[in-house]
Amino acid sequence: MYMEHGGGRGGRIVRRVAGAVVVAAVVAGMVSGCSLDGSDDSGASGDSGASEMDRAWQENYCRELGSWQRARNSATEEGAESDAVPDGDAVVSAARQLPSAAYEGAGDDGSMLDVTVMAVRGDTNAEGEAVAYCAAAGFETLTR
């Protein structure tokens, strides 16, 4: 009779255990690698298997790269002096935040950080690699 009404100490224990089971199930579902974007782990896309946080860092990198490109192009078109061209600190900082798995797309030139530093120093091939990285990650529209 005591347990039937869910009151007292026994009822509290049952509610706590049930709550813990629900929390464990939610966490297990999140950790199991369920993907909301429909991607699979076949490797067909440049970012399969990337976590949501990794994707956010990739998007941030590509957004910063595009912003730097637009600012550089604008300064160049206006005939600005070389010191008016943006230095690229924000895009280099964003490259430092990329997940280590993202560095695999950097090609023979090293990490995406290395590629980014070369790009902001004026290496057009490195800039092309950075843009290709963003395209493979699905963020090509964020770059020039």
GROMACS .gro file of C-alpha atoms in nm:
model
  144
    1MET     CA    1   0.000   0.000   0.000
    2TYR     CA    2   0.285   0.236   0.077
    3MET     CA    3   0.442   0.185  -0.271
    4GLU     CA    4   0.108   0.194  -0.452
    5HIS     CA    5   0.060   0.559  -0.371
    6GLY     CA    6   0.419   0.652  -0.456
    7GLY     CA    7   0.462   0.830  -0.128
    8GLY     CA    8   0.733   0.817   0.129
    9ARG     CA    9   1.090   0.709   0.095
   10GLY     CA   10   1.024   0.418  -0.147
   11GLY     CA   11   0.844   0.645  -0.394
   12ARG     CA   12   1.126   0.897  -0.390
   13ILE     CA   13   1.380   0.624  -0.463
   14VAL     CA   14   1.173   0.491  -0.754
   15ARG     CA   15   1.138   0.843  -0.899
   16ARG     CA   16   1.513   0.906  -0.864
   17VAL     CA   17   1.602   0.577  -1.033
   18ALA     CA   18   1.355   0.644  -1.312
   19GLY     CA   19   1.497   0.993  -1.359
   20ALA     CA   20   1.852   0.858  -1.370
   21VAL     CA   21   1.751   0.600  -1.631
   22VAL     CA   22   1.598   0.871  -1.851
   23VAL     CA   23   1.908   1.089  -1.821
   24ALA     CA   24   2.133   0.791  -1.900
   25ALA     CA   25   1.925   0.708  -2.208
   26VAL     CA   26   1.945   1.066  -2.336
   27VAL     CA   27   2.320   1.082  -2.282
   28ALA     CA   28   2.370   0.743  -2.448
   29GLY     CA   29   2.174   0.862  -2.750
   30MET     CA   30   2.385   1.176  -2.777
   31VAL     CA   31   2.713   0.990  -2.739
   32SER     CA   32   2.622   0.707  -2.976
   33GLY     CA   33   2.697   0.924  -3.277
   34CYS     CA   34   2.344   0.977  -3.399
   35SER     CA   35   2.352   1.237  -3.671
   36LEU     CA   36   2.078   1.488  -3.731
   37ASP     CA   37   2.219   1.604  -4.063
   38GLY     CA   38   2.175   1.270  -4.237
   39SER     CA   39   2.544   1.225  -4.306
   40ASP     CA   40   2.694   0.883  -4.277
   41ASP     CA   41   3.045   0.769  -4.195
   42SER     CA   42   3.123   0.655  -4.550
   43GLY     CA   43   3.378   0.931  -4.602
   44ALA     CA   44   3.196   1.062  -4.909
   45SER     CA   45   3.174   1.412  -4.769
   46GLY     CA   46   3.480   1.593  -4.640
   47ASP     CA   47   3.337   1.615  -4.293
   48SER     CA   48   3.168   1.283  -4.221
   49GLY     CA   49   3.205   1.183  -3.861
   50ALA     CA   50   3.267   1.541  -3.750
   51SER     CA   51   3.096   1.633  -3.428
   52GLU     CA   52   2.860   1.926  -3.408
   53MET     CA   53   3.126   2.125  -3.222
   54ASP     CA   54   3.386   2.043  -3.490
   55ARG     CA   55   3.142   2.161  -3.757
   56ALA     CA   56   3.093   2.486  -3.566
   57TRP     CA   57   3.470   2.545  -3.559
   58GLN     CA   58   3.490   2.468  -3.932
   59GLU     CA   59   3.207   2.709  -4.007
   60ASN     CA   60   3.373   2.978  -3.795
   61TYR     CA   61   3.702   2.927  -3.979
   62CYS     CA   62   3.537   2.954  -4.320
   63ARG     CA   63   3.339   3.260  -4.211
   64GLU     CA   64   3.659   3.432  -4.090
   65LEU     CA   65   3.843   3.333  -4.408
   66GLY     CA   66   3.565   3.484  -4.620
   67SER     CA   67   3.559   3.802  -4.412
   68TRP     CA   68   3.935   3.839  -4.450
   69GLN     CA   69   3.912   3.780  -4.825
   70ARG     CA   70   3.638   4.041  -4.867
   71ALA     CA   71   3.828   4.299  -4.659
   72ARG     CA   72   4.151   4.230  -4.848
   73ASN     CA   73   3.978   4.252  -5.186
   74SER     CA   74   3.804   4.574  -5.087
   75ALA     CA   75   4.129   4.731  -4.969
   76THR     CA   76   4.309   4.618  -5.285
   77GLU     CA   77   4.035   4.751  -5.514
   78GLU     CA   78   4.046   5.090  -5.346
   79GLY     CA   79   4.420   5.114  -5.410
   80ALA     CA   80   4.497   5.112  -5.041
   81GLU     CA   81   4.849   5.106  -4.913
   82SER     CA   82   4.989   4.771  -4.801
   83ASP     CA   83   4.941   4.855  -4.433
   84ALA     CA   84   4.565   4.904  -4.494
   85VAL     CA   85   4.527   4.542  -4.609
   86PRO     CA   86   4.388   4.331  -4.320
   87ASP     CA   87   4.646   4.121  -4.137
   88GLY     CA   88   4.436   3.803  -4.108
   89ASP     CA   89   4.474   3.759  -3.731
   90ALA     CA   90   4.111   3.651  -3.694
   91VAL     CA   91   4.133   3.380  -3.960
   92VAL     CA   92   4.463   3.252  -3.814
   93SER     CA   93   4.302   3.237  -3.468
   94ALA     CA   94   4.009   3.047  -3.617
   95ALA     CA   95   4.251   2.802  -3.782
   96ARG     CA   96   4.404   2.731  -3.440
   97GLN     CA   97   4.062   2.618  -3.317
   98LEU     CA   98   4.003   2.364  -3.593
   99PRO     CA   99   3.974   2.002  -3.482
  100SER     CA  100   4.282   1.792  -3.551
  101ALA     CA  101   4.084   1.576  -3.796
  102ALA     CA  102   4.031   1.886  -4.006
  103TYR     CA  103   4.403   1.914  -4.068
  104GLU     CA  104   4.398   1.607  -4.292
  105GLY     CA  105   4.257   1.818  -4.576
  106ALA     CA  106   4.558   2.049  -4.578
  107GLY     CA  107   4.744   1.848  -4.840
  108ASP     CA  108   5.121   1.826  -4.856
  109ASP     CA  109   5.176   2.172  -4.713
  110GLY     CA  110   5.097   2.073  -4.354
  111SER     CA  111   4.818   2.175  -4.123
  112MET     CA  112   4.532   2.411  -4.199
  113LEU     CA  113   4.703   2.654  -3.963
  114ASP     CA  114   5.016   2.643  -4.183
  115VAL     CA  115   4.805   2.682  -4.497
  116THR     CA  116   4.617   2.975  -4.344
  117VAL     CA  117   4.932   3.158  -4.237
  118MET     CA  118   5.075   3.120  -4.588
  119ALA     CA  119   4.745   3.240  -4.737
  120VAL     CA  120   4.729   3.560  -4.531
  121ARG     CA  121   5.092   3.626  -4.625
  122GLY     CA  122   4.990   3.629  -4.992
  123ASP     CA  123   5.036   3.270  -5.111
  124THR     CA  124   4.753   3.224  -5.362
  125ASN     CA  125   4.800   2.845  -5.378
  126ALA     CA  126   4.759   2.822  -5.001
  127GLU     CA  127   4.451   3.044  -5.019
  128GLY     CA  128   4.311   2.807  -5.281
  129GLU     CA  129   4.370   2.513  -5.045
  130ALA     CA  130   4.192   2.697  -4.764
  131VAL     CA  131   3.896   2.769  -4.991
  132ALA     CA  132   3.894   2.404  -5.106
  133TYR     CA  133   3.891   2.295  -4.740
  134CYS     CA  134   3.583   2.509  -4.679
  135ALA     CA  135   3.416   2.369  -4.991
  136ALA     CA  136   3.484   2.011  -4.876
  137ALA     CA  137   3.341   2.097  -4.533
  138GLY     CA  138   3.024   2.234  -4.697
  139PHE     CA  139   3.091   2.603  -4.628
  140GLU     CA  140   3.201   2.718  -4.973
  141THR     CA  141   2.945   2.998  -4.976
  142LEU     CA  142   3.121   3.167  -4.685
  143THR     CA  143   3.440   3.227  -4.883
  144ARG     CA  144   3.492   3.450  -5.185
   0.00000   0.00000   0.00000
